mmCIF file of C-alpha atoms in Angstrom:
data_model
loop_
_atom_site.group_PDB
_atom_site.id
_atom_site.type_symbol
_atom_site.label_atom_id
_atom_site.label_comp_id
_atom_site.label_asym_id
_atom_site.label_seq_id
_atom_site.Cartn_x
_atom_site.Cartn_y
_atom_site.Cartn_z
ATOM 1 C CA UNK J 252 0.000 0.000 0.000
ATOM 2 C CA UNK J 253 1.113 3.808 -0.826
ATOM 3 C CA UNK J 254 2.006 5.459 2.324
ATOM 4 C CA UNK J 255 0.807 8.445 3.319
ATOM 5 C CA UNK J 256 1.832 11.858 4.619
ATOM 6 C CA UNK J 257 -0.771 13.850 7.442
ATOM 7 C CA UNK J 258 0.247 16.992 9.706
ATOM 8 C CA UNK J 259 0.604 16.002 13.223
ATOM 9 C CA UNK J 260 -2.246 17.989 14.588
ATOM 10 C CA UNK J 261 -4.371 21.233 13.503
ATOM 11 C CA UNK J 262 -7.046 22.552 15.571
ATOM 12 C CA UNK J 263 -10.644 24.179 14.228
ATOM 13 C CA UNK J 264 -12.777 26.502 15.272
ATOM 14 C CA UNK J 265 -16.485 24.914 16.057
ATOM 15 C CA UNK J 266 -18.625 25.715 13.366
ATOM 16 C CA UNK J 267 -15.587 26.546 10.880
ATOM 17 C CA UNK J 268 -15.082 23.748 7.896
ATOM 18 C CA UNK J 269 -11.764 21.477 8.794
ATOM 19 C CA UNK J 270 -9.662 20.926 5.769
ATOM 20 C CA UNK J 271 -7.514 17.900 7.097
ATOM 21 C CA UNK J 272 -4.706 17.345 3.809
ATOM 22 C CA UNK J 273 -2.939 13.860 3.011
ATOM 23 C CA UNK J 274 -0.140 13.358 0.787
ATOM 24 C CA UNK J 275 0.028 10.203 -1.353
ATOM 25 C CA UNK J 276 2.359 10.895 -4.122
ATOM 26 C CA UNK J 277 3.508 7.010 -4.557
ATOM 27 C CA UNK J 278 -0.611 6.139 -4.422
ATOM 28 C CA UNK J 279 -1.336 3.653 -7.698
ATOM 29 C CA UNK J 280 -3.993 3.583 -10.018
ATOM 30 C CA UNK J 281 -5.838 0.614 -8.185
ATOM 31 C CA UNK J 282 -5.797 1.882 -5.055
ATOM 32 C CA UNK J 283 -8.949 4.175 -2.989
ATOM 33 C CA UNK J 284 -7.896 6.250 -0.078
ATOM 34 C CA UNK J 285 -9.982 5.781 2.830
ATOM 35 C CA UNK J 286 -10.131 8.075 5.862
ATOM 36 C CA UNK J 287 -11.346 6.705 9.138
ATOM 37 C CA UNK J 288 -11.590 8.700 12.427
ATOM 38 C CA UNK J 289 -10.677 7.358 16.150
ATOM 39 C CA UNK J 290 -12.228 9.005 18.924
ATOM 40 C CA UNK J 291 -10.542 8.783 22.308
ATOM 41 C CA UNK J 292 -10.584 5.418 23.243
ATOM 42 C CA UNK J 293 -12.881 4.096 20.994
ATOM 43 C CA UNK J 294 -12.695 1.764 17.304
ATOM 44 C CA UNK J 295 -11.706 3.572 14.364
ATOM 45 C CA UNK J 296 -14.960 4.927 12.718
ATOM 46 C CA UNK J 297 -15.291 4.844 8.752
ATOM 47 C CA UNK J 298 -15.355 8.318 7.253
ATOM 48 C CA UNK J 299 -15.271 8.162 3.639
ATOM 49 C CA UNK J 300 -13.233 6.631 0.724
ATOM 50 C CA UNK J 301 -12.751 7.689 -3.266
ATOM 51 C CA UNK J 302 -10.880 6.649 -6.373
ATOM 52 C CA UNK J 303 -10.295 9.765 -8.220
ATOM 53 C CA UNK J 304 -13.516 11.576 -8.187
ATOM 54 C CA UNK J 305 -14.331 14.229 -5.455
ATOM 55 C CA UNK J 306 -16.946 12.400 -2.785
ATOM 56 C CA UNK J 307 -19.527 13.579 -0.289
ATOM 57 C CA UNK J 308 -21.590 12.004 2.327
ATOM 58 C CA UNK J 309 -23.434 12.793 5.651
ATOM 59 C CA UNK J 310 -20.272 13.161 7.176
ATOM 60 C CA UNK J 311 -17.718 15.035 4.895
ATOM 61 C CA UNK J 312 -16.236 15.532 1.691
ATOM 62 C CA UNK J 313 -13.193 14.059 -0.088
ATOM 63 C CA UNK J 314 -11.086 16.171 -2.597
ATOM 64 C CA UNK J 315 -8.803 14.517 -4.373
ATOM 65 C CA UNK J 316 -6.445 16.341 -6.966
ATOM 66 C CA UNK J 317 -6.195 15.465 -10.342
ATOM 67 C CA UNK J 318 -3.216 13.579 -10.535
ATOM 68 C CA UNK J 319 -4.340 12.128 -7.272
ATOM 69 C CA UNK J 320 -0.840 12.759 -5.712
ATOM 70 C CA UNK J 321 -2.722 14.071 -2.475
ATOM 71 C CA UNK J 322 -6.656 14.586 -1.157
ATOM 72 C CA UNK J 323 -7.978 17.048 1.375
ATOM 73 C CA UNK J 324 -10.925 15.714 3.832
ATOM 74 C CA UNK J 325 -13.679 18.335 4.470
ATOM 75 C CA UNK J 326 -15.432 18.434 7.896
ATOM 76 C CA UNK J 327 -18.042 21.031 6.813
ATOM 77 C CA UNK J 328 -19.215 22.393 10.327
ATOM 78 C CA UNK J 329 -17.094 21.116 12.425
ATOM 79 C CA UNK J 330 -18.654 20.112 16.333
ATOM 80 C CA UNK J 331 -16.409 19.654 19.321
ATOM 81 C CA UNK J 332 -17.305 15.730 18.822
ATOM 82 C CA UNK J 333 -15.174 15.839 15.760
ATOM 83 C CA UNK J 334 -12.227 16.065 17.432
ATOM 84 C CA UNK J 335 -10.065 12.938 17.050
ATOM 85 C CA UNK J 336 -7.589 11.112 15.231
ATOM 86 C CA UNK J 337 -7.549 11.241 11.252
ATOM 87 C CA UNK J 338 -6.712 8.679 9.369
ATOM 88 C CA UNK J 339 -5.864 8.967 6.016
ATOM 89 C CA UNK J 340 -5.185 5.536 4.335
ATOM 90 C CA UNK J 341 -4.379 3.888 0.777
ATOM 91 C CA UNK J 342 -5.233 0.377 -0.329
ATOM 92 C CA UNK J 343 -7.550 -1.152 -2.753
ATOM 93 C CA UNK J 344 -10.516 -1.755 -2.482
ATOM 94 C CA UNK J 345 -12.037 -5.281 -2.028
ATOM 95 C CA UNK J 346 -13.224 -7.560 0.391
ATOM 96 C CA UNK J 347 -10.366 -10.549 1.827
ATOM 97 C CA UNK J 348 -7.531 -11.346 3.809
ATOM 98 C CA UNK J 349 -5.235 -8.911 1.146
ATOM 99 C CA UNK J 350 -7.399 -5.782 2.193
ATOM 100 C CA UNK J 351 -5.981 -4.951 5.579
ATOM 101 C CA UNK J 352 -5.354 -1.184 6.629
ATOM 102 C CA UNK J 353 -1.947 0.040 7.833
ATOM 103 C CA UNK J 354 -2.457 2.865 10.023
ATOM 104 C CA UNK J 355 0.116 5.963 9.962
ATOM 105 C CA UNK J 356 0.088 7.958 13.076
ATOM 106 C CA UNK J 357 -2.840 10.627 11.532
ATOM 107 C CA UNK J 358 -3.699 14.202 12.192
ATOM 108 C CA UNK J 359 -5.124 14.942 15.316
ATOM 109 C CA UNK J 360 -8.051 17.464 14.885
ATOM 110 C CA UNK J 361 -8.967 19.460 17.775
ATOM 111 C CA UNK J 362 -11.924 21.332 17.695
ATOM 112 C CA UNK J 363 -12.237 24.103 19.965
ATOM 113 C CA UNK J 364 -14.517 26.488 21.507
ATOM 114 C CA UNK G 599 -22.675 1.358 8.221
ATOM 115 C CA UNK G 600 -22.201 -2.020 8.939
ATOM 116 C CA UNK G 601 -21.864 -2.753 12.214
ATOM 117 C CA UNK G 602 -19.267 -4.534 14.562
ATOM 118 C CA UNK G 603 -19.737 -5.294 18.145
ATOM 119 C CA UNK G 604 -17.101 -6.178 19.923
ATOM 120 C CA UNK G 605 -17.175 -7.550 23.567
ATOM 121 C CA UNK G 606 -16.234 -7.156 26.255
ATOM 122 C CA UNK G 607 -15.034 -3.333 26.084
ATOM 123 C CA UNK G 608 -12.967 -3.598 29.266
ATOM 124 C CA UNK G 609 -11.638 -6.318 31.349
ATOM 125 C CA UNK G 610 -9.228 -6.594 33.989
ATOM 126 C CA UNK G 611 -7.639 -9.867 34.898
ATOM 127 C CA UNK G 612 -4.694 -11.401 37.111
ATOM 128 C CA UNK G 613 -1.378 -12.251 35.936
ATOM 129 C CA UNK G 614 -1.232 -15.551 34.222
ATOM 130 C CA UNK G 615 -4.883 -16.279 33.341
ATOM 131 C CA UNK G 616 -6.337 -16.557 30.173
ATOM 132 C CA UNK G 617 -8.662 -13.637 28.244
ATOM 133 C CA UNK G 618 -11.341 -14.179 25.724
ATOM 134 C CA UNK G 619 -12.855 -11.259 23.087
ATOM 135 C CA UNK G 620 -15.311 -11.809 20.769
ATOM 136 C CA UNK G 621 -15.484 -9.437 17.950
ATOM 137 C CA UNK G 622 -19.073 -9.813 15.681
ATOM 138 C CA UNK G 623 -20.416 -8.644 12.850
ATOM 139 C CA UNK G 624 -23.894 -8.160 13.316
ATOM 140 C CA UNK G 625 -25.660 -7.263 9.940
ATOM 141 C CA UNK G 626 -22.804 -8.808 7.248
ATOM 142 C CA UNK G 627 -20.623 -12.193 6.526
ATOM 143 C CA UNK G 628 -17.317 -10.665 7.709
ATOM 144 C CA UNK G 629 -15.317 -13.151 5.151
ATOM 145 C CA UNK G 630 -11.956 -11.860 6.956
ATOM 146 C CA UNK G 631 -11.469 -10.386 10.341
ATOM 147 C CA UNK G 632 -8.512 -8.152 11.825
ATOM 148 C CA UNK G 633 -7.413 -8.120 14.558
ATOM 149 C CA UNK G 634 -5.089 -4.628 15.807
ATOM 150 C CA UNK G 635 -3.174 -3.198 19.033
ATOM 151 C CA UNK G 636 -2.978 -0.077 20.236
ATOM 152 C CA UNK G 637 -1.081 1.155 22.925
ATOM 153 C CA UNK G 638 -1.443 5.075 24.631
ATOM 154 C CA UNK G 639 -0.650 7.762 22.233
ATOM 155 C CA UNK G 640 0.330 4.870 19.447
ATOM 156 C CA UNK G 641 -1.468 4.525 16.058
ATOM 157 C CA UNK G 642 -3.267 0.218 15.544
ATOM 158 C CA UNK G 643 -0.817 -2.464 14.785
ATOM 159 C CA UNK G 644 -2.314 -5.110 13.190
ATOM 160 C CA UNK G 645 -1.704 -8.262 14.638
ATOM 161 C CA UNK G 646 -3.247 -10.772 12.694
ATOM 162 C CA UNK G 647 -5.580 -11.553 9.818
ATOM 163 C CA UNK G 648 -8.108 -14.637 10.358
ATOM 164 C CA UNK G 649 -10.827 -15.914 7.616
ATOM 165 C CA UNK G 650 -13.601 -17.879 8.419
ATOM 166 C CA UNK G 651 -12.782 -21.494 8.443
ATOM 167 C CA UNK G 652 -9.101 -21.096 8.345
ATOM 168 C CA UNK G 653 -5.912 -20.516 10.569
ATOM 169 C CA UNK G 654 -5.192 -16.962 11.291
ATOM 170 C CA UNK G 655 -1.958 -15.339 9.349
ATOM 171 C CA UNK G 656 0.516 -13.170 12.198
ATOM 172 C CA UNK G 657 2.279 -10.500 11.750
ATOM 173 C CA UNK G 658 5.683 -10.239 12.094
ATOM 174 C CA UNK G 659 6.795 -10.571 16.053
ATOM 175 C CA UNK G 660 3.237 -11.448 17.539
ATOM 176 C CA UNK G 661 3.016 -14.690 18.647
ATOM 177 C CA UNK G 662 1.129 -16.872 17.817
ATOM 178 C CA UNK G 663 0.751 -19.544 20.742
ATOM 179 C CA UNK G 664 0.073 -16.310 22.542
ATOM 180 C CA UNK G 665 -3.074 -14.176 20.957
ATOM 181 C CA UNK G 666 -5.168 -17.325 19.606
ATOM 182 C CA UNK G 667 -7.600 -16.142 17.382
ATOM 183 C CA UNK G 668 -10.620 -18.171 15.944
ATOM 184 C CA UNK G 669 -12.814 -17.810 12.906
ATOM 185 C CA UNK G 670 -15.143 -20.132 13.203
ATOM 186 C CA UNK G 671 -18.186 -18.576 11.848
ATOM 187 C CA UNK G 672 -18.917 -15.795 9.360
ATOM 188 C CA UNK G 673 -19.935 -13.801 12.190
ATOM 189 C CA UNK G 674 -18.285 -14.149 15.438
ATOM 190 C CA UNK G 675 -13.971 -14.031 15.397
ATOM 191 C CA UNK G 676 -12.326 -14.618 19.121
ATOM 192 C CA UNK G 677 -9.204 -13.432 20.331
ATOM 193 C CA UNK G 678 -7.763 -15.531 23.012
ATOM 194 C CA UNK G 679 -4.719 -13.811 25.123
ATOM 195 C CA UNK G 680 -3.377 -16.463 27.075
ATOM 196 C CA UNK G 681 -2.042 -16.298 30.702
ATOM 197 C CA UNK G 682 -1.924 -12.644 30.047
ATOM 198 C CA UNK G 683 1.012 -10.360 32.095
ATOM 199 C CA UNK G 684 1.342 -7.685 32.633
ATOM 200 C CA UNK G 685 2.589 -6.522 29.298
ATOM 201 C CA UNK G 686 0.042 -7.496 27.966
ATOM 202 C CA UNK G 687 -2.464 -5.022 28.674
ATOM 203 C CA UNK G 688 -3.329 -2.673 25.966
ATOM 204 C CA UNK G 689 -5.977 -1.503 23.815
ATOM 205 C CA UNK G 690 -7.550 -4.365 21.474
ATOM 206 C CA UNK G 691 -9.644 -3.501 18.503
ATOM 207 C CA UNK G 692 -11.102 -5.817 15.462
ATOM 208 C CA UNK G 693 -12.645 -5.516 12.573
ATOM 209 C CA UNK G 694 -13.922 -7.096 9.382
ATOM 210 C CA UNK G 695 -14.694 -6.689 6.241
ATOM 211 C CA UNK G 696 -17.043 -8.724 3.633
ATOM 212 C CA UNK G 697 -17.235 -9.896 -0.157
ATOM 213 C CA UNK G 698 -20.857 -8.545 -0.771
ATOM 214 C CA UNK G 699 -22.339 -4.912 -0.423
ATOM 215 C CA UNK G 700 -21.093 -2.115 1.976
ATOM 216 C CA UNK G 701 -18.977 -4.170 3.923
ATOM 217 C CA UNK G 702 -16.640 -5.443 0.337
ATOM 218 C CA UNK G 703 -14.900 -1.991 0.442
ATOM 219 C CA UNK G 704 -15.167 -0.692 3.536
ATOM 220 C CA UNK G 705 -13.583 -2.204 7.187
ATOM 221 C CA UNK G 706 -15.739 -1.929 9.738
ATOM 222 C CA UNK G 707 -14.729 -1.655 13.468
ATOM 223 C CA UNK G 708 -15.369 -2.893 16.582
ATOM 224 C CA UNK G 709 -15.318 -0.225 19.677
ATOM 225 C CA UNK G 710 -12.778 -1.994 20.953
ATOM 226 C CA UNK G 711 -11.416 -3.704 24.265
ATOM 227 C CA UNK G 712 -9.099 -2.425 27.130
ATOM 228 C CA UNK G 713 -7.089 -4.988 28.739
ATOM 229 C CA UNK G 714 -5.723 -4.390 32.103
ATOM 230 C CA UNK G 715 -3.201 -7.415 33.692
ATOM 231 C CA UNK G 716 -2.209 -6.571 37.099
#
């Protein structure tokens, strides 16, 4: 799997959008990125993954540039319960044993005040 | 999402005896379950991959004789630590992932389990 690049931390302002960026410039054309979330002491929690086209769900957004070299996840409103761990993750996609996740160490996101 | 339930979310034991999770998937076939460490301020570490009906593939340095792990159902994966220490304790997680629907792309997670060995 491509490995990944994330900032350490950032923090947010509640109510502001968090742009949290991940470098992938070894990614290949098979391979998704995922991002997951880990609250505090709790299982990783699916967030959203794409190929190569921009994404959106209930819970955020995925940008991912054109040459797919790097994506940016958008928290659009971001709550105090977003802050966490962000994972930003590349493998493809499929179900079996050859599927596992490696995580990197993430971005934590506090939210604040 | 799919869901994973994983039980029990803490546990504390004595030195030397023997620990059982059970990590389930409640609304999918998880095909292949995962089972990860985590240790304070640490990112997972996956220790080991188990499909249903099949012996469970370790990672490097985790032993096996150690963290048993059975996947004997579609459904339900266990994670045996035996005669736990010390050492031992840590944050366990699972998860699992199936060949049909939401759950062929996308690992799901259990809430994980905090092991305590005093």
């Amino acid at each position: 799997d491509a490995k990944t690049t994330q900032p350490p931390s950032m923090d947010c302002a509640e109510g502001r959008a968090a742009n949290l960026p991940c470098n992938h410039s070894t990614i290949s054309g098979n391979e998704y990125v995922y991002w997951y979330r880990q609250i505090h002491s709790q299982g990783p929690q699916y967030i959203i993954h794409g190929l190569k086209n921009n994404e959106t769900n209930e819970m955020a957004s995925l940008i991912i540039t054109e040459d797919r070299k790097s994506s940016t996840l958008i928290l659009p409103h971001a709550t105090l319960r977003d802050t966490a761990v962000y994972y930003c993750i590349v493998r493809v996609a499929g179900g079996g044993s050859n599927y596992k996740l490696t995580f990197g160490k993430g971005t934590l996101l506090t939210v604040n005040p | 999402g799919a869901v994973v339930s994983q039980h029990p979310s803490r546990v504390i034991c004595k030195s030397g005896t023997s620990v059982k999770i059970e990590c389930r998937s409640l609304d999918f076939q998880a095909t292949t379950m995962f089972w990860y460490r985590q240790f304070p301020k640490k990112s997972l570490m996956l220790m080991a991959t188990s499909n249903e009906g099949s012996k469970a593939t370790y990672e490097q340095g985790v032993e096996k004789d150690k963290f048993l792990i059975n996947h004997a159902s579609l459904t339900l994966s266990t994670l045996t630590v035996t005669s736990a220490h010390p050492e031992d304790s840590s944050f366990y997680i699972c998860s699992a992932i199936g060949l049909a629907g939401e759950a062929k792309n996308i690992q799901y997670f259990g809430a994980g389990t905090r092991l305590s060995v005093l």
